[in-house]
Tab-separated table of C-alpha atoms in Angstrom:
chain	number	residue	atom	x	y	z
A	210	GLY	CA	7.816	-14.207	-48.921
A	211	ALA	CA	11.168	-16.036	-48.689
A	212	VAL	CA	11.009	-16.948	-45.019
A	213	VAL	CA	13.583	-19.225	-43.447
A	214	SER	CA	13.033	-20.773	-40.036
A	215	GLN	CA	15.380	-22.571	-37.681
A	216	HIS	CA	14.659	-25.000	-34.898
A	217	PRO	CA	15.430	-24.926	-32.096
A	218	SER	CA	16.109	-21.249	-31.476
A	219	TRP	CA	18.325	-22.159	-28.561
A	220	VAL	CA	19.627	-25.391	-27.099
A	221	ILE	CA	21.757	-26.427	-24.155
A	222	CYS	CA	23.444	-29.791	-24.242
A	223	LYS	CA	26.035	-31.697	-22.295
A	224	SER	CA	29.533	-32.228	-23.576
A	225	GLY	CA	29.805	-35.367	-25.670
A	226	THR	CA	26.225	-35.393	-26.904
A	227	SER	CA	25.022	-34.584	-30.416
A	228	VAL	CA	22.674	-31.791	-31.373
A	229	LYS	CA	20.627	-31.418	-34.537
A	230	ILE	CA	19.598	-28.018	-35.870
A	231	GLU	CA	16.963	-27.722	-38.576
A	232	CYS	CA	16.723	-25.063	-41.242
A	233	ARG	CA	13.541	-24.808	-43.262
A	234	SER	CA	12.491	-22.643	-46.176
A	235	LEU	CA	8.819	-22.033	-45.496
A	236	ASP	CA	7.470	-20.635	-48.733
A	237	PHE	CA	10.024	-21.466	-51.373
A	238	GLN	CA	12.201	-24.321	-52.523
A	239	ALA	CA	15.783	-23.792	-51.510
A	240	THR	CA	18.169	-25.505	-53.837
A	241	THR	CA	21.139	-24.192	-51.894
A	242	MET	CA	21.497	-23.719	-48.166
A	243	PHE	CA	24.375	-22.198	-46.268
A	244	TRP	CA	25.425	-22.758	-42.686
A	245	TYR	CA	27.260	-20.065	-40.725
A	246	ARG	CA	28.713	-19.851	-37.268
A	247	GLN	CA	29.147	-16.718	-35.223
A	248	PHE	CA	31.207	-16.542	-32.054
A	249	PRO	CA	30.534	-13.765	-29.530
A	250	LYS	CA	31.525	-10.334	-30.780
A	251	GLN	CA	32.730	-11.787	-34.071
A	252	SER	CA	31.279	-11.742	-37.537
A	253	LEU	CA	29.684	-14.651	-39.335
A	254	MET	CA	31.834	-17.385	-40.767
A	255	LEU	CA	30.616	-19.623	-43.548
A	256	MET	CA	30.900	-23.274	-42.509
A	257	ALA	CA	29.466	-25.117	-45.472
A	258	THR	CA	27.279	-24.932	-48.533
A	259	SER	CA	24.792	-27.663	-49.323
A	260	ASN	CA	22.846	-28.323	-52.466
A	261	GLU	CA	19.753	-30.465	-52.321
A	262	GLY	CA	20.528	-34.095	-52.895
A	263	SER	CA	24.305	-33.807	-52.853
A	264	LYS	CA	27.096	-33.714	-50.306
A	265	ALA	CA	27.852	-30.457	-48.580
A	266	THR	CA	30.953	-28.445	-49.441
A	267	TYR	CA	32.815	-27.482	-46.300
A	268	GLU	CA	34.985	-24.423	-45.848
A	269	GLN	CA	38.605	-24.879	-44.938
A	270	GLY	CA	39.071	-25.696	-41.268
A	271	VAL	CA	35.533	-27.007	-40.716
A	272	GLU	CA	35.464	-30.685	-39.732
A	273	LYS	CA	32.929	-32.440	-41.909
A	274	ASP	CA	32.786	-35.452	-39.588
A	275	LYS	CA	31.917	-33.221	-36.673
A	276	PHE	CA	29.415	-30.979	-38.408
A	277	LEU	CA	27.148	-33.268	-40.393
A	278	ILE	CA	24.985	-31.518	-42.929
A	279	ASN	CA	22.049	-33.138	-44.656
A	280	HIS	CA	19.993	-31.417	-47.341
A	281	ALA	CA	17.555	-34.157	-48.173
A	282	SER	CA	14.729	-32.008	-49.502
A	283	LEU	CA	14.232	-28.628	-51.122
A	284	THR	CA	12.823	-27.197	-47.910
A	285	LEU	CA	14.954	-28.745	-45.197
A	286	SER	CA	18.604	-28.846	-44.283
A	287	THR	CA	19.959	-30.113	-40.985
A	288	LEU	CA	23.217	-29.482	-39.187
A	289	THR	CA	24.228	-32.043	-36.590
A	290	VAL	CA	26.994	-31.144	-34.183
A	291	THR	CA	28.409	-34.498	-33.133
A	292	SER	CA	30.144	-35.072	-29.811
A	293	ALA	CA	29.702	-31.437	-28.920
A	294	HIS	CA	32.259	-29.691	-26.753
A	295	PRO	CA	32.110	-26.335	-24.965
A	296	GLU	CA	34.183	-24.741	-27.730
A	297	ASP	CA	31.335	-25.569	-30.145
A	298	SER	CA	29.098	-23.171	-28.232
A	299	SER	CA	28.139	-20.584	-30.801
A	300	PHE	CA	25.336	-19.005	-32.769
A	301	TYR	CA	24.537	-21.101	-35.841
A	302	ILE	CA	22.732	-19.425	-38.716
A	303	CYS	CA	21.454	-20.856	-41.950
A	304	SER	CA	20.489	-19.128	-45.132
A	305	ALA	CA	18.845	-20.342	-48.292
A	306	SER	CA	18.907	-19.505	-51.971
A	307	ILE	CA	16.774	-20.410	-54.935
A	308	GLY	CA	18.395	-21.898	-57.995
A	309	LEU	CA	20.801	-19.675	-59.845
A	310	ALA	CA	20.113	-16.868	-57.384
A	311	ALA	CA	22.731	-18.506	-55.176
A	312	PHE	CA	25.384	-17.555	-57.702
A	313	ARG	CA	24.165	-13.955	-57.701
A	314	GLY	CA	24.505	-13.796	-53.932
A	315	GLU	CA	20.788	-13.739	-53.137
A	316	GLN	CA	20.087	-15.499	-49.896
A	317	TYR	CA	17.537	-15.404	-47.119
A	318	PHE	CA	18.676	-15.793	-43.534
A	319	GLY	CA	17.171	-17.813	-40.730
A	320	PRO	CA	16.888	-16.385	-37.228
A	321	GLY	CA	19.733	-18.486	-35.862
A	322	THR	CA	20.179	-21.143	-33.193
A	323	ARG	CA	22.184	-20.473	-30.061
A	324	LEU	CA	24.006	-23.582	-28.895
A	325	THR	CA	25.496	-23.803	-25.431
A	326	VAL	CA	27.523	-26.895	-24.541
A	327	THR	CA	28.099	-27.422	-20.840
B	150	LYS	CA	43.830	-7.845	-43.919
B	151	ASN	CA	40.112	-8.530	-44.104
B	152	GLU	CA	38.470	-8.698	-47.481
B	153	VAL	CA	35.656	-6.539	-46.093
B	154	GLU	CA	36.249	-3.552	-43.857
B	155	GLN	CA	33.511	-1.585	-42.158
B	156	SER	CA	33.580	1.764	-40.441
B	157	PRO	CA	32.882	2.873	-37.903
B	158	GLN	CA	32.964	-0.127	-35.574
B	159	ASN	CA	30.709	1.571	-33.079
B	160	LEU	CA	28.328	4.440	-33.573
B	161	THR	CA	26.090	6.298	-31.153
B	162	ALA	CA	23.553	8.752	-32.494
B	163	GLN	CA	20.710	10.858	-31.203
B	164	GLU	CA	17.253	9.999	-32.386
B	165	GLY	CA	16.498	11.749	-35.642
B	166	GLU	CA	20.098	11.947	-36.841
B	167	PHE	CA	21.215	10.887	-40.313
B	168	ILE	CA	23.535	7.898	-40.088
B	169	THR	CA	26.090	6.538	-42.529
B	170	ILE	CA	27.913	3.230	-42.276
B	171	ASN	CA	30.680	2.485	-44.733
B	172	CYS	CA	31.932	-0.743	-46.263
B	173	SER	CA	35.033	-1.241	-48.381
B	174	TYR	CA	36.037	-4.502	-49.991
B	175	SER	CA	39.062	-5.784	-51.809
B	176	VAL	CA	37.690	-8.622	-53.949
B	177	GLY	CA	35.711	-8.643	-57.150
B	178	ILE	CA	32.098	-9.225	-56.248
B	179	SER	CA	28.862	-10.389	-57.770
B	180	ALA	CA	26.724	-8.999	-54.949
B	181	LEU	CA	26.930	-7.076	-51.722
B	182	HIS	CA	24.583	-7.539	-48.775
B	183	TRP	CA	23.683	-5.311	-45.904
B	184	LEU	CA	22.428	-7.297	-42.950
B	185	GLN	CA	20.918	-6.213	-39.656
B	186	GLN	CA	21.481	-8.258	-36.534
B	187	HIS	CA	19.500	-7.440	-33.428
B	188	PRO	CA	20.713	-8.178	-29.879
B	189	GLY	CA	18.843	-11.477	-29.850
B	190	GLY	CA	20.968	-12.592	-32.775
B	191	GLY	CA	18.444	-12.894	-35.568
B	192	ILE	CA	19.609	-11.604	-38.907
B	193	VAL	CA	17.538	-9.710	-41.421
B	194	SER	CA	18.734	-9.110	-44.928
B	195	LEU	CA	18.225	-5.413	-45.628
B	196	PHE	CA	19.622	-5.053	-49.112
B	197	MET	CA	21.321	-7.034	-51.806
B	198	LEU	CA	22.846	-4.901	-54.517
B	199	SER	CA	25.329	-5.156	-57.316
B	200	SER	CA	25.139	-1.618	-58.650
B	201	GLY	CA	23.641	1.775	-58.018
B	202	LYS	CA	21.322	2.500	-55.162
B	203	LYS	CA	18.389	0.935	-53.367
B	204	LYS	CA	15.921	2.493	-50.944
B	205	HIS	CA	13.566	0.867	-48.494
B	206	GLY	CA	11.727	3.131	-46.134
B	207	ARG	CA	14.300	5.142	-44.171
B	208	LEU	CA	17.169	2.973	-45.368
B	209	ILE	CA	19.273	3.681	-48.416
B	210	ALA	CA	22.134	1.564	-49.708
B	211	THR	CA	24.583	2.631	-52.381
B	212	ILE	CA	27.452	0.872	-54.062
B	213	ASN	CA	30.323	2.102	-56.215
B	214	ILE	CA	31.785	-0.891	-58.011
B	215	GLN	CA	34.792	1.006	-59.350
B	216	GLU	CA	35.778	2.235	-55.912
B	217	LYS	CA	34.763	-1.041	-54.219
B	218	HIS	CA	32.755	0.819	-51.655
B	219	SER	CA	29.228	0.744	-50.306
B	220	SER	CA	27.360	2.873	-47.825
B	221	LEU	CA	24.265	2.268	-45.761
B	222	HIS	CA	22.341	5.364	-44.766
B	223	ILE	CA	19.592	5.643	-42.187
B	224	THR	CA	17.499	8.781	-42.264
B	225	ALA	CA	15.594	10.039	-39.221
B	226	SER	CA	17.159	7.385	-37.009
B	227	HIS	CA	15.086	5.792	-34.266
B	228	PRO	CA	16.024	3.764	-31.183
B	229	ARG	CA	14.582	0.661	-32.838
B	230	ASP	CA	17.341	0.994	-35.445
B	231	SER	CA	19.831	0.038	-32.730
B	232	ALA	CA	21.499	-3.125	-33.980
B	233	VAL	CA	24.666	-4.434	-35.559
B	234	TYR	CA	24.866	-3.774	-39.278
B	235	ILE	CA	26.954	-6.194	-41.278
B	236	CYS	CA	28.314	-5.794	-44.776
B	237	ALA	CA	28.887	-9.013	-46.701
B	238	VAL	CA	30.094	-9.656	-50.221
B	239	ARG	CA	29.841	-12.599	-52.513
B	240	SER	CA	33.013	-12.801	-54.538
B	241	LYS	CA	33.089	-13.565	-58.229
B	242	SER	CA	34.012	-17.191	-58.324
B	243	ASN	CA	32.719	-20.047	-60.379
B	244	THR	CA	34.424	-22.623	-58.211
B	245	GLY	CA	32.419	-22.121	-55.094
B	246	ASN	CA	30.494	-19.785	-52.859
B	247	GLN	CA	32.900	-17.337	-51.309
B	248	PHE	CA	31.227	-15.030	-48.888
B	249	TYR	CA	33.167	-12.492	-46.907
B	250	PHE	CA	31.721	-10.663	-43.941
B	251	GLY	CA	32.657	-7.437	-42.279
B	252	THR	CA	32.945	-7.410	-38.509
B	253	GLY	CA	29.882	-5.235	-38.208
B	254	THR	CA	29.001	-1.749	-37.033
B	255	SER	CA	27.239	-1.556	-33.701
B	256	LEU	CA	24.699	1.267	-33.814
B	257	THR	CA	23.014	2.700	-30.747
B	258	VAL	CA	20.346	5.344	-31.223
B	259	ILE	CA	19.560	7.300	-28.084
B	260	PRO	CA	16.050	8.708	-27.585
């Protein structure tokens, strides 16, 4: 149980275009979803936390107008990278938590999406 | 200084060896995760623990809250265990979700 999927698994786009990444909880309702970014040979960095039906909370240094997060349902959150640039090329990972489990640190990770901006 | 420090950074072992990866942290935590990331990038959550010890198959994770230290052990290591192992902690905070990640330990198990 507790499977999280991401789509697409990899994407290549041209500079200046926007890319949407989906994160789905397949067999549970995720009240909280997290978005991470991982640059090559670096660890994960939390970008934002989103609760279903409310605005996402962004970490310091993450541009909310560039990385649009929508958590419209209990099973789907989307991350849209707007006007992508080569420096946005990274591995984007989502994770999901159920209810109060988010406060206990329980979360289930998606497989990640590799974005390459040319 | 990172809130989460892992050691070693890189580890090469012969198949069958007992492996230990260490994680030290400097913040008060509500939970600690051990994650496994394979070369393709996908992440699997191995353990989440807040006290004591957990075992799953050949993997054992321990945590000492007083010493702010956790270890991940792999018994009878196998080449398929080759991956990056990441320690992550969720700090005690009621104002938001503060997760801190270690930089990972890259494990290579040689047949």
